[in-house]
Coordinates of C-alpha atoms and ligand atoms in Angstrom, one line a residue:
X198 CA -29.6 -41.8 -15.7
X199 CA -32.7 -43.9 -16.2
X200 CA -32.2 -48.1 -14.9
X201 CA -31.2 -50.1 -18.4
X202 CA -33.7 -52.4 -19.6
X203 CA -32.8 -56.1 -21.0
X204 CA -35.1 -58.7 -22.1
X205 CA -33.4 -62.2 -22.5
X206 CA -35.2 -65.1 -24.2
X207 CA -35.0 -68.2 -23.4
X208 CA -34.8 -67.7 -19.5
X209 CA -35.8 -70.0 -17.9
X210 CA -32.4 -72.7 -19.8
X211 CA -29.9 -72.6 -18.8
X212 CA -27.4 -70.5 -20.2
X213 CA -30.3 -67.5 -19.7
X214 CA -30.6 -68.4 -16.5
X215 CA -27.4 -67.4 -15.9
X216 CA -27.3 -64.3 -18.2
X217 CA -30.3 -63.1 -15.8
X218 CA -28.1 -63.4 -12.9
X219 CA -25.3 -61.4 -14.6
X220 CA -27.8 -58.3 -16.1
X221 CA -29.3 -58.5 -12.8
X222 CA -26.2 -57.5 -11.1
X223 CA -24.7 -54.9 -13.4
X224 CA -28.6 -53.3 -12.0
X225 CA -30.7 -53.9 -15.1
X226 CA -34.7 -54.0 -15.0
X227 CA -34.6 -57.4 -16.8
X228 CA -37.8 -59.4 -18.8
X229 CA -37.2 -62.7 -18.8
X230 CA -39.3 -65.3 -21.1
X231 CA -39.8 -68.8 -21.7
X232 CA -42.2 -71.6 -22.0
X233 CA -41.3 -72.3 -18.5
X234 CA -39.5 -71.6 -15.2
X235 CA -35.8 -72.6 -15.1
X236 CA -36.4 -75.7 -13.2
X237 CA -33.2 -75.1 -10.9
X238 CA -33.0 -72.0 -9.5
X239 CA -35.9 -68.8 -8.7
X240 CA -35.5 -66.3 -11.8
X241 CA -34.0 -63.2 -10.6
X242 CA -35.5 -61.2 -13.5
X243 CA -38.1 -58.6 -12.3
X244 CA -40.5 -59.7 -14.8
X245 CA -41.2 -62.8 -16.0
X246 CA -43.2 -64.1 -18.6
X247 CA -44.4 -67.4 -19.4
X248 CA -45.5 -68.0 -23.3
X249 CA -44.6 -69.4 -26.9
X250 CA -42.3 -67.3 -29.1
X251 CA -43.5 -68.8 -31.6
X252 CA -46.7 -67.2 -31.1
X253 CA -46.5 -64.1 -32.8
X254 CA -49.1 -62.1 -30.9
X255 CA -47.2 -63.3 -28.0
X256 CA -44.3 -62.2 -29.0
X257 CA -45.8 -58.7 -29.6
X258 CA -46.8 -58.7 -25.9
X259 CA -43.4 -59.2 -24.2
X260 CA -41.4 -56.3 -26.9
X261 CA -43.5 -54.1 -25.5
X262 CA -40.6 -51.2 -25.2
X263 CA -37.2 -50.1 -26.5
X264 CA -35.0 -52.5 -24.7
X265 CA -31.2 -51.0 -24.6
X266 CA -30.4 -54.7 -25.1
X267 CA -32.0 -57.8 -25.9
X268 CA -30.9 -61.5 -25.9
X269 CA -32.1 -64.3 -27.5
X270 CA -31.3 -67.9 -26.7
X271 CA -34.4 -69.6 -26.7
X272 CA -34.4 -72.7 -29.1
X273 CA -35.3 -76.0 -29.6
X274 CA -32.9 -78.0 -28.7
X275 CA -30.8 -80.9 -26.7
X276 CA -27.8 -82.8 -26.0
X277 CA -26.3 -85.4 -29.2
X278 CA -29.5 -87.5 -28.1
X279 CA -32.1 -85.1 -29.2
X280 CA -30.3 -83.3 -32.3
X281 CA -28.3 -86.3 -33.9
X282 CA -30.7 -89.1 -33.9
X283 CA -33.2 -87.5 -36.7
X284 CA -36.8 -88.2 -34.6
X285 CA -36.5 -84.3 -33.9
X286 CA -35.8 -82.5 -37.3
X287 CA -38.8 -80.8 -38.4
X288 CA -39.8 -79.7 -35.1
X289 CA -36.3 -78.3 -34.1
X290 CA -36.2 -76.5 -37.6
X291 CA -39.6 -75.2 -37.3
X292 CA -39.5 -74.0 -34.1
X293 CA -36.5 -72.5 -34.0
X294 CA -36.9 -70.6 -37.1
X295 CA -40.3 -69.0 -36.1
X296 CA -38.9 -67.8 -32.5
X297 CA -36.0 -66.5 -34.5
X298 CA -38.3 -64.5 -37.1
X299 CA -40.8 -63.5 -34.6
X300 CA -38.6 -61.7 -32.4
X301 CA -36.2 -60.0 -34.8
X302 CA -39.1 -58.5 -36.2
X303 CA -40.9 -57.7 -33.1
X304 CA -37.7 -56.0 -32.6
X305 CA -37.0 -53.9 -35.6
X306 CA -40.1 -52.3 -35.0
X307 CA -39.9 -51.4 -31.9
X308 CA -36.5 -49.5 -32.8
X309 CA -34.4 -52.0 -30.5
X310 CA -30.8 -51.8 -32.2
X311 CA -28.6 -54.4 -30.1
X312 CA -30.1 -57.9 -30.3
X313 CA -27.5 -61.1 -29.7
X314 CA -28.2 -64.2 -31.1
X315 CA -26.7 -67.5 -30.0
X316 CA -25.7 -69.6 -33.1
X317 CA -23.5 -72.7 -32.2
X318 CA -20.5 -74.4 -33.2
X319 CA -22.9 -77.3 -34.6
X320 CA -23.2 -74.8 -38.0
X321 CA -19.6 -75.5 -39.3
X322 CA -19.2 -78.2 -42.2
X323 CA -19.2 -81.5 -40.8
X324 CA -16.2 -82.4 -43.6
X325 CA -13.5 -79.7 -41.4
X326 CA -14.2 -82.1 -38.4
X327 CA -13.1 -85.7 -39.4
X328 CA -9.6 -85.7 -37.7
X329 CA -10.1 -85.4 -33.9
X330 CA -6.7 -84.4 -33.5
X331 CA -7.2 -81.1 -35.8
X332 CA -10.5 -79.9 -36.4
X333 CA -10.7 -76.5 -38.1
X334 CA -13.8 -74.4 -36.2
X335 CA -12.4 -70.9 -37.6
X336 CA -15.4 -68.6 -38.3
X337 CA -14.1 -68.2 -42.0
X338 CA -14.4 -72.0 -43.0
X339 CA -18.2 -71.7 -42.1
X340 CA -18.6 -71.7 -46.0
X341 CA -19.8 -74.1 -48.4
X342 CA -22.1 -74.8 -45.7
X343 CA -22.1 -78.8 -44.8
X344 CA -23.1 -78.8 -40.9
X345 CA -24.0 -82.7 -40.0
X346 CA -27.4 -81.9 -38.8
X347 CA -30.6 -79.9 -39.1
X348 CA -29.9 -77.7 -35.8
X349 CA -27.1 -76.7 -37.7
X350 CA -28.7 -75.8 -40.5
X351 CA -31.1 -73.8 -38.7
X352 CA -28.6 -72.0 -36.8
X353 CA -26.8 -71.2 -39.7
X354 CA -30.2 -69.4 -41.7
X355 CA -30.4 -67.7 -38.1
X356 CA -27.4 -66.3 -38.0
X357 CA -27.8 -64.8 -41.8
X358 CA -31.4 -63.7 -41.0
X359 CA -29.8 -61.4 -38.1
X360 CA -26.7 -60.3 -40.0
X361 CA -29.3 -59.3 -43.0
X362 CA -31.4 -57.4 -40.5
X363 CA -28.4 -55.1 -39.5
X364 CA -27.5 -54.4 -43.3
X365 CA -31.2 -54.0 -44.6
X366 CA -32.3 -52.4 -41.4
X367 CA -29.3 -50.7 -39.7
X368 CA -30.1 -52.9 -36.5
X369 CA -26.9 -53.8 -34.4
X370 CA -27.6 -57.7 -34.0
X371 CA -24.3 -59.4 -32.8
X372 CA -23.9 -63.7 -33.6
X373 CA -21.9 -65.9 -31.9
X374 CA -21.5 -69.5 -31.9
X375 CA -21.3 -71.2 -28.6
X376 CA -18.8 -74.2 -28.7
X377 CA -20.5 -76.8 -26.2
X378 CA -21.3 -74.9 -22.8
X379 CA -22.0 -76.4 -19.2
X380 CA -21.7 -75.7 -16.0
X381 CA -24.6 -76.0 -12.7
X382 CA -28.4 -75.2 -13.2
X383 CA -28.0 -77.1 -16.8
X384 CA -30.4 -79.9 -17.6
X385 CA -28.3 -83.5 -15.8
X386 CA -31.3 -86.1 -16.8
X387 CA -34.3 -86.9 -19.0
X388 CA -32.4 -86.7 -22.7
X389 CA -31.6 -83.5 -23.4
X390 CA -28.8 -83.0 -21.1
X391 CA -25.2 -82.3 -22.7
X392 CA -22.0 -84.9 -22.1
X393 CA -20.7 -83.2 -19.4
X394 CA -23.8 -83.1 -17.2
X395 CA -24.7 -86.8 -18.3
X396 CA -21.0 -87.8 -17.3
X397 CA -21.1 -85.9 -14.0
X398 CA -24.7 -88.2 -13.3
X399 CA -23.8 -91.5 -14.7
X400 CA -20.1 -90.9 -12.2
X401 CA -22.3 -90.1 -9.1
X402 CA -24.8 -92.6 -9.7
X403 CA -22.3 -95.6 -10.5
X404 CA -21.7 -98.3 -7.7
X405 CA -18.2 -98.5 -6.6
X406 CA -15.8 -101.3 -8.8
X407 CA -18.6 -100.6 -11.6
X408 CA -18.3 -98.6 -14.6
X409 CA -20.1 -95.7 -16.5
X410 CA -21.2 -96.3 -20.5
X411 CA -19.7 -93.5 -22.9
X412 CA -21.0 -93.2 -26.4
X413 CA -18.6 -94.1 -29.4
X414 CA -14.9 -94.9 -29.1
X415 CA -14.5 -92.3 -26.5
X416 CA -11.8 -90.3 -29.0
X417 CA -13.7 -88.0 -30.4
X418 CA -12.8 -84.8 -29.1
X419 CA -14.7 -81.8 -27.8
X420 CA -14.1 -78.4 -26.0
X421 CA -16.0 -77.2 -23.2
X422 CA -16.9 -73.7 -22.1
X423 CA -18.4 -73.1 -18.3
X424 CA -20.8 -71.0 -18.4
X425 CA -19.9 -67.7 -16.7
X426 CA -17.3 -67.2 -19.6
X427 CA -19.7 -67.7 -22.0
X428 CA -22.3 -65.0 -20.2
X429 CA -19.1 -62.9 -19.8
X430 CA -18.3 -63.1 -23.8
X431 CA -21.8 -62.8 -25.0
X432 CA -22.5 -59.7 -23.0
X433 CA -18.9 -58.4 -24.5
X434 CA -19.8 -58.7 -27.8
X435 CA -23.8 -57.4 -27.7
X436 CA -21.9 -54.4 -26.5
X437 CA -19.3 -54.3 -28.7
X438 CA -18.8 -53.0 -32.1
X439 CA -18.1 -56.3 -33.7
X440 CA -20.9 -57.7 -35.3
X441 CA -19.3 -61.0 -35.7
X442 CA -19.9 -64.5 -36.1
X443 CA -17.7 -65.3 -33.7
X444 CA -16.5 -68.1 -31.8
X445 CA -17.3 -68.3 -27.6
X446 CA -15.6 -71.1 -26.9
X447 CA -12.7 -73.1 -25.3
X448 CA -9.6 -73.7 -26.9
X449 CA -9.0 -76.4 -24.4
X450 CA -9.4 -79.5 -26.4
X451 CA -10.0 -83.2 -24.7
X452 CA -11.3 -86.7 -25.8
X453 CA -14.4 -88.1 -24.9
X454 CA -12.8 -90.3 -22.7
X455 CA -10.5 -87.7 -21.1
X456 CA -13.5 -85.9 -20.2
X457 CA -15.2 -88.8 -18.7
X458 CA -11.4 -89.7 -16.3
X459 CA -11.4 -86.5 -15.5
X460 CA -14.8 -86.4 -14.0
X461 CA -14.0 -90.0 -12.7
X462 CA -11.1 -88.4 -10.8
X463 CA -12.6 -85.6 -9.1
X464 CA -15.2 -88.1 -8.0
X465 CA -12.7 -89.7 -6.1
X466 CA -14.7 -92.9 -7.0
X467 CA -13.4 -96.4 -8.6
X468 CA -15.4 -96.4 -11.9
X469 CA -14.1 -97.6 -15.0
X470 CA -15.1 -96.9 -18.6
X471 CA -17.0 -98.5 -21.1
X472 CA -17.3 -97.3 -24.6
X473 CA -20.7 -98.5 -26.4
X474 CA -22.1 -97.5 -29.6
X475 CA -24.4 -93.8 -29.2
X476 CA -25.6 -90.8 -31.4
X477 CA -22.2 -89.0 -31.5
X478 CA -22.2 -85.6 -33.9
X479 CA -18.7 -84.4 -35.8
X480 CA -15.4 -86.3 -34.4
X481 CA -13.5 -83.7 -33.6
X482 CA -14.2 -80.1 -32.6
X483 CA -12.4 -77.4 -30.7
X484 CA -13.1 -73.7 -30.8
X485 CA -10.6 -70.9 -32.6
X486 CA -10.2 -68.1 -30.8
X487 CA -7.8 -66.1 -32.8
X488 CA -10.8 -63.7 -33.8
X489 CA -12.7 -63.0 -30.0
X490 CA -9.0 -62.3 -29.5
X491 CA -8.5 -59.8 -32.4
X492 CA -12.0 -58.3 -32.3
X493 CA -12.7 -58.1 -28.5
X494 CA -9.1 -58.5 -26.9
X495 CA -10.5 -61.1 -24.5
X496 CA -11.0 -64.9 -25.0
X497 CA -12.0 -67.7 -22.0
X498 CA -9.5 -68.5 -20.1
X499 CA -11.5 -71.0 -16.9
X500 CA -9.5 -74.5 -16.8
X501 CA -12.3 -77.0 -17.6
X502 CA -11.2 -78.9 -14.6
X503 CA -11.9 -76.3 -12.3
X504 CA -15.6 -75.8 -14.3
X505 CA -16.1 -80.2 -14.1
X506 CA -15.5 -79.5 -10.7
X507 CA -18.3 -77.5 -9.4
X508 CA -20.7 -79.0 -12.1
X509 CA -20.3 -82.5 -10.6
X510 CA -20.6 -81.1 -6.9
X511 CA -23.7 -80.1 -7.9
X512 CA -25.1 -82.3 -9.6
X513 CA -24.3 -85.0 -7.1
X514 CA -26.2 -82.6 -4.6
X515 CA -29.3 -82.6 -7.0
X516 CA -28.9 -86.4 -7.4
X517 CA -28.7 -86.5 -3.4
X518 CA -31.9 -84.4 -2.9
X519 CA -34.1 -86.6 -5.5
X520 CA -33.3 -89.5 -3.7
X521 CA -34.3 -88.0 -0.2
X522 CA -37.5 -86.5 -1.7
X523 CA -38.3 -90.5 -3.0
X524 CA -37.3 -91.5 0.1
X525 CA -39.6 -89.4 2.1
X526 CA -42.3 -89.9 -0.1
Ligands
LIG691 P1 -31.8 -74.5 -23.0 O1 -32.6 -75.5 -23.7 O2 -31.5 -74.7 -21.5 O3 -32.6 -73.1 -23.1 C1 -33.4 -72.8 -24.2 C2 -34.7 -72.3 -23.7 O4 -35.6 -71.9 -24.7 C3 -35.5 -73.4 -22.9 O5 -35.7 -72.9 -21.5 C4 -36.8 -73.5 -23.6 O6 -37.9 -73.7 -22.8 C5 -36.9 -72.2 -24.3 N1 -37.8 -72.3 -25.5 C6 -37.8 -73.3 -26.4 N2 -38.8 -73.1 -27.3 C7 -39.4 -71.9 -26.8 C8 -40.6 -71.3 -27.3 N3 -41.3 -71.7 -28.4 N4 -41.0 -70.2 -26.6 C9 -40.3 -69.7 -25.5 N5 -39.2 -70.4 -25.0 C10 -38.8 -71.5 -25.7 O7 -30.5 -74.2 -23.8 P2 -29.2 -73.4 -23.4 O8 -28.1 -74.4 -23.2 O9 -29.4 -72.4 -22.4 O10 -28.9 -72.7 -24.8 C11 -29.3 -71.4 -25.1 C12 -29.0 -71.1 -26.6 O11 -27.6 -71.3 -26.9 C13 -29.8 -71.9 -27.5 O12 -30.2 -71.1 -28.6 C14 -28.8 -72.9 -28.0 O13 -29.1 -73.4 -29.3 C15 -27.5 -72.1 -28.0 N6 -26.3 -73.0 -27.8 C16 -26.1 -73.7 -26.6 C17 -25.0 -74.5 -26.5 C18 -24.7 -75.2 -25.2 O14 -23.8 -75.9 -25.2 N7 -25.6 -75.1 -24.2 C19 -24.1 -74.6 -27.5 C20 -24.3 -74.0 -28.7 C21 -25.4 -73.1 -28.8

């Protein structure tokens, strides 16, 4: 049997990062692409190429065969700092929407059937997530469509564009909607980095008897996925027969401020919290799993705790080795 072929988009992020890891050791031949490396670990993909998807001759370049499976997660985007805050609208619309276009098409002509695309839990209506204590994130109460920022809004024409491609063009494009992923080799610093990640930093980073500054009132709730359940159910569902949108989340629901004790706690460290005003997105949201469950008979199971865990050990490890590299310099 010939080796399978994969190309993944968005590569060098995070979450492809990983998904390289995982294609790689099920023994595909695997493309990766990006605008860049992944600054925190060597690519393990067999080729990899640097460009823009939104350049469409570019993207021409790197479809360049039949790929028994492609994924794409590359996008524009960022933690609540870079999406909620407005500065970044047009350009995380824009962008994203060309990379989406340019590679479905790319794709439907070069006969490739099974395409994933990663949607986010940022698309449901911003109205089903006022009570922290019961958001509603089933797939069905996407519609009317009232997501609380453009990201959202783009995810949302993204997952329609793909769903229309498999009805117009018999392509097999699955959609799911991440809920919130994290785990190490994300981004920790520099703005675009996700709650977890930053809490993990500003944790490691505080002086002991001080404290760490959370956005908002600190009960807004959140689930988080780590990321090798998240690689696990995206893979699932590209080979699945369920075209979804579906949820790939946790159903393990915390406040703000639990997250941030929790974190604090595995630390080991005396650090208190203090909540300040911030850019902070819906006020509640927790992934529904009742259809991943139905339609794929599997659904995450990973205890966030365990997940925080080796996030913060890492990320006090990359903290540690920036300071020795200053040091020595
Ligand atoms: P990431 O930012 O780490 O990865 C996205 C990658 O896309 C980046 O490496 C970036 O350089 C690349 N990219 C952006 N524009 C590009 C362009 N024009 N050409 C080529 N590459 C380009 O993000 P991630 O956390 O790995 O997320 C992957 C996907 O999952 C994204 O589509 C994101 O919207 C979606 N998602 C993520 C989460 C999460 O919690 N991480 C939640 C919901 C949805």
């Amino acid at each position: 049997m010939s080796q399978k072929t994969a190309l993944v988009c968005g590569a060098g992020g995070f979450i492809g990062g990983h998904l390289v890891k995982r294609l790689k050791a099920e023994g595909f031949w695997v493309r990766g692409v990006d605008l860049k490396f992944n600054e925190h670990a060597e690519t393990q993909a067999d080729d990899f190429a640097i460009g823009d998807l939104r350049e469409q001759d570019f993207v021409r370049r790197v479809v360049d065969r039949p790929f028994d499976e492609v994924y794409q997660l590359a996008a524009d985007m960022g933690g609540a700092g870079y999406i909620f805050t407005g500065e970044n609208d047009a350009n995380v619309m824009h962008n994203s929407a060309t990379i989406n276009l340019n590679v479905l098409e790319e794709c439907r002509k070069r006969n490739i059937r099974r395409v994933f695309y990663s949607s986010s839990a940022c698309m449901y209506p911003e109205h089903n997530q006022l009570d922290p204590d019961n958001p509603n994130c089933a797939e069905d109460s996407a519609y009317p469509a009232n997501p609380d920022s453009e990201y959202g809004w783009e995810k949302l024409f993204s997952e329609r564009l793909y769903l229309a491609y498999n009805r117009n063009h018999g392509m097999q494009c699955r959609v799911a909607r991440y809920h919130n992923i994290f785990g190490p080799e994300g981004t920790w610093d520099g703005g675009r980095e996700k709650a977890p990640a930053a809490m993990c930093r500003k944790v490691a980073l505080a002086e002991d008897g001080g404290s760490i500054e959370v956005w908002g009132d600190g009960q807004q709730t959140r689930s988080f996925l780590y990321v090798d359940e998240c690689v696990e159910g995206t893979v699932r569902l590209l080979r699945s027969e369920f075209e979804g949108p579906v949820n790939i989340g946790s159903e393990e629901m915390v406040t703000i401020n639990d997250l941030a004790g929790m974190v604090i706690g595995i630390s080991g460290r005396d650090v208190a919290i203090e909540n300040i005003p911030g850019p902070l997105g819906v006020r509640g949201r927790n992934s529904d799993n009742r259809l991943i469950r139905k339609m794929l008979g599997w659904e995450p199971s990973y205890p966030l705790r365990d997940g925080i865990k080796i996030t913060y050990d890492w990320i006090s490890t990359q903290i540690d080795r920036k300071h020795n590299i200053r040091r020595a310099s």
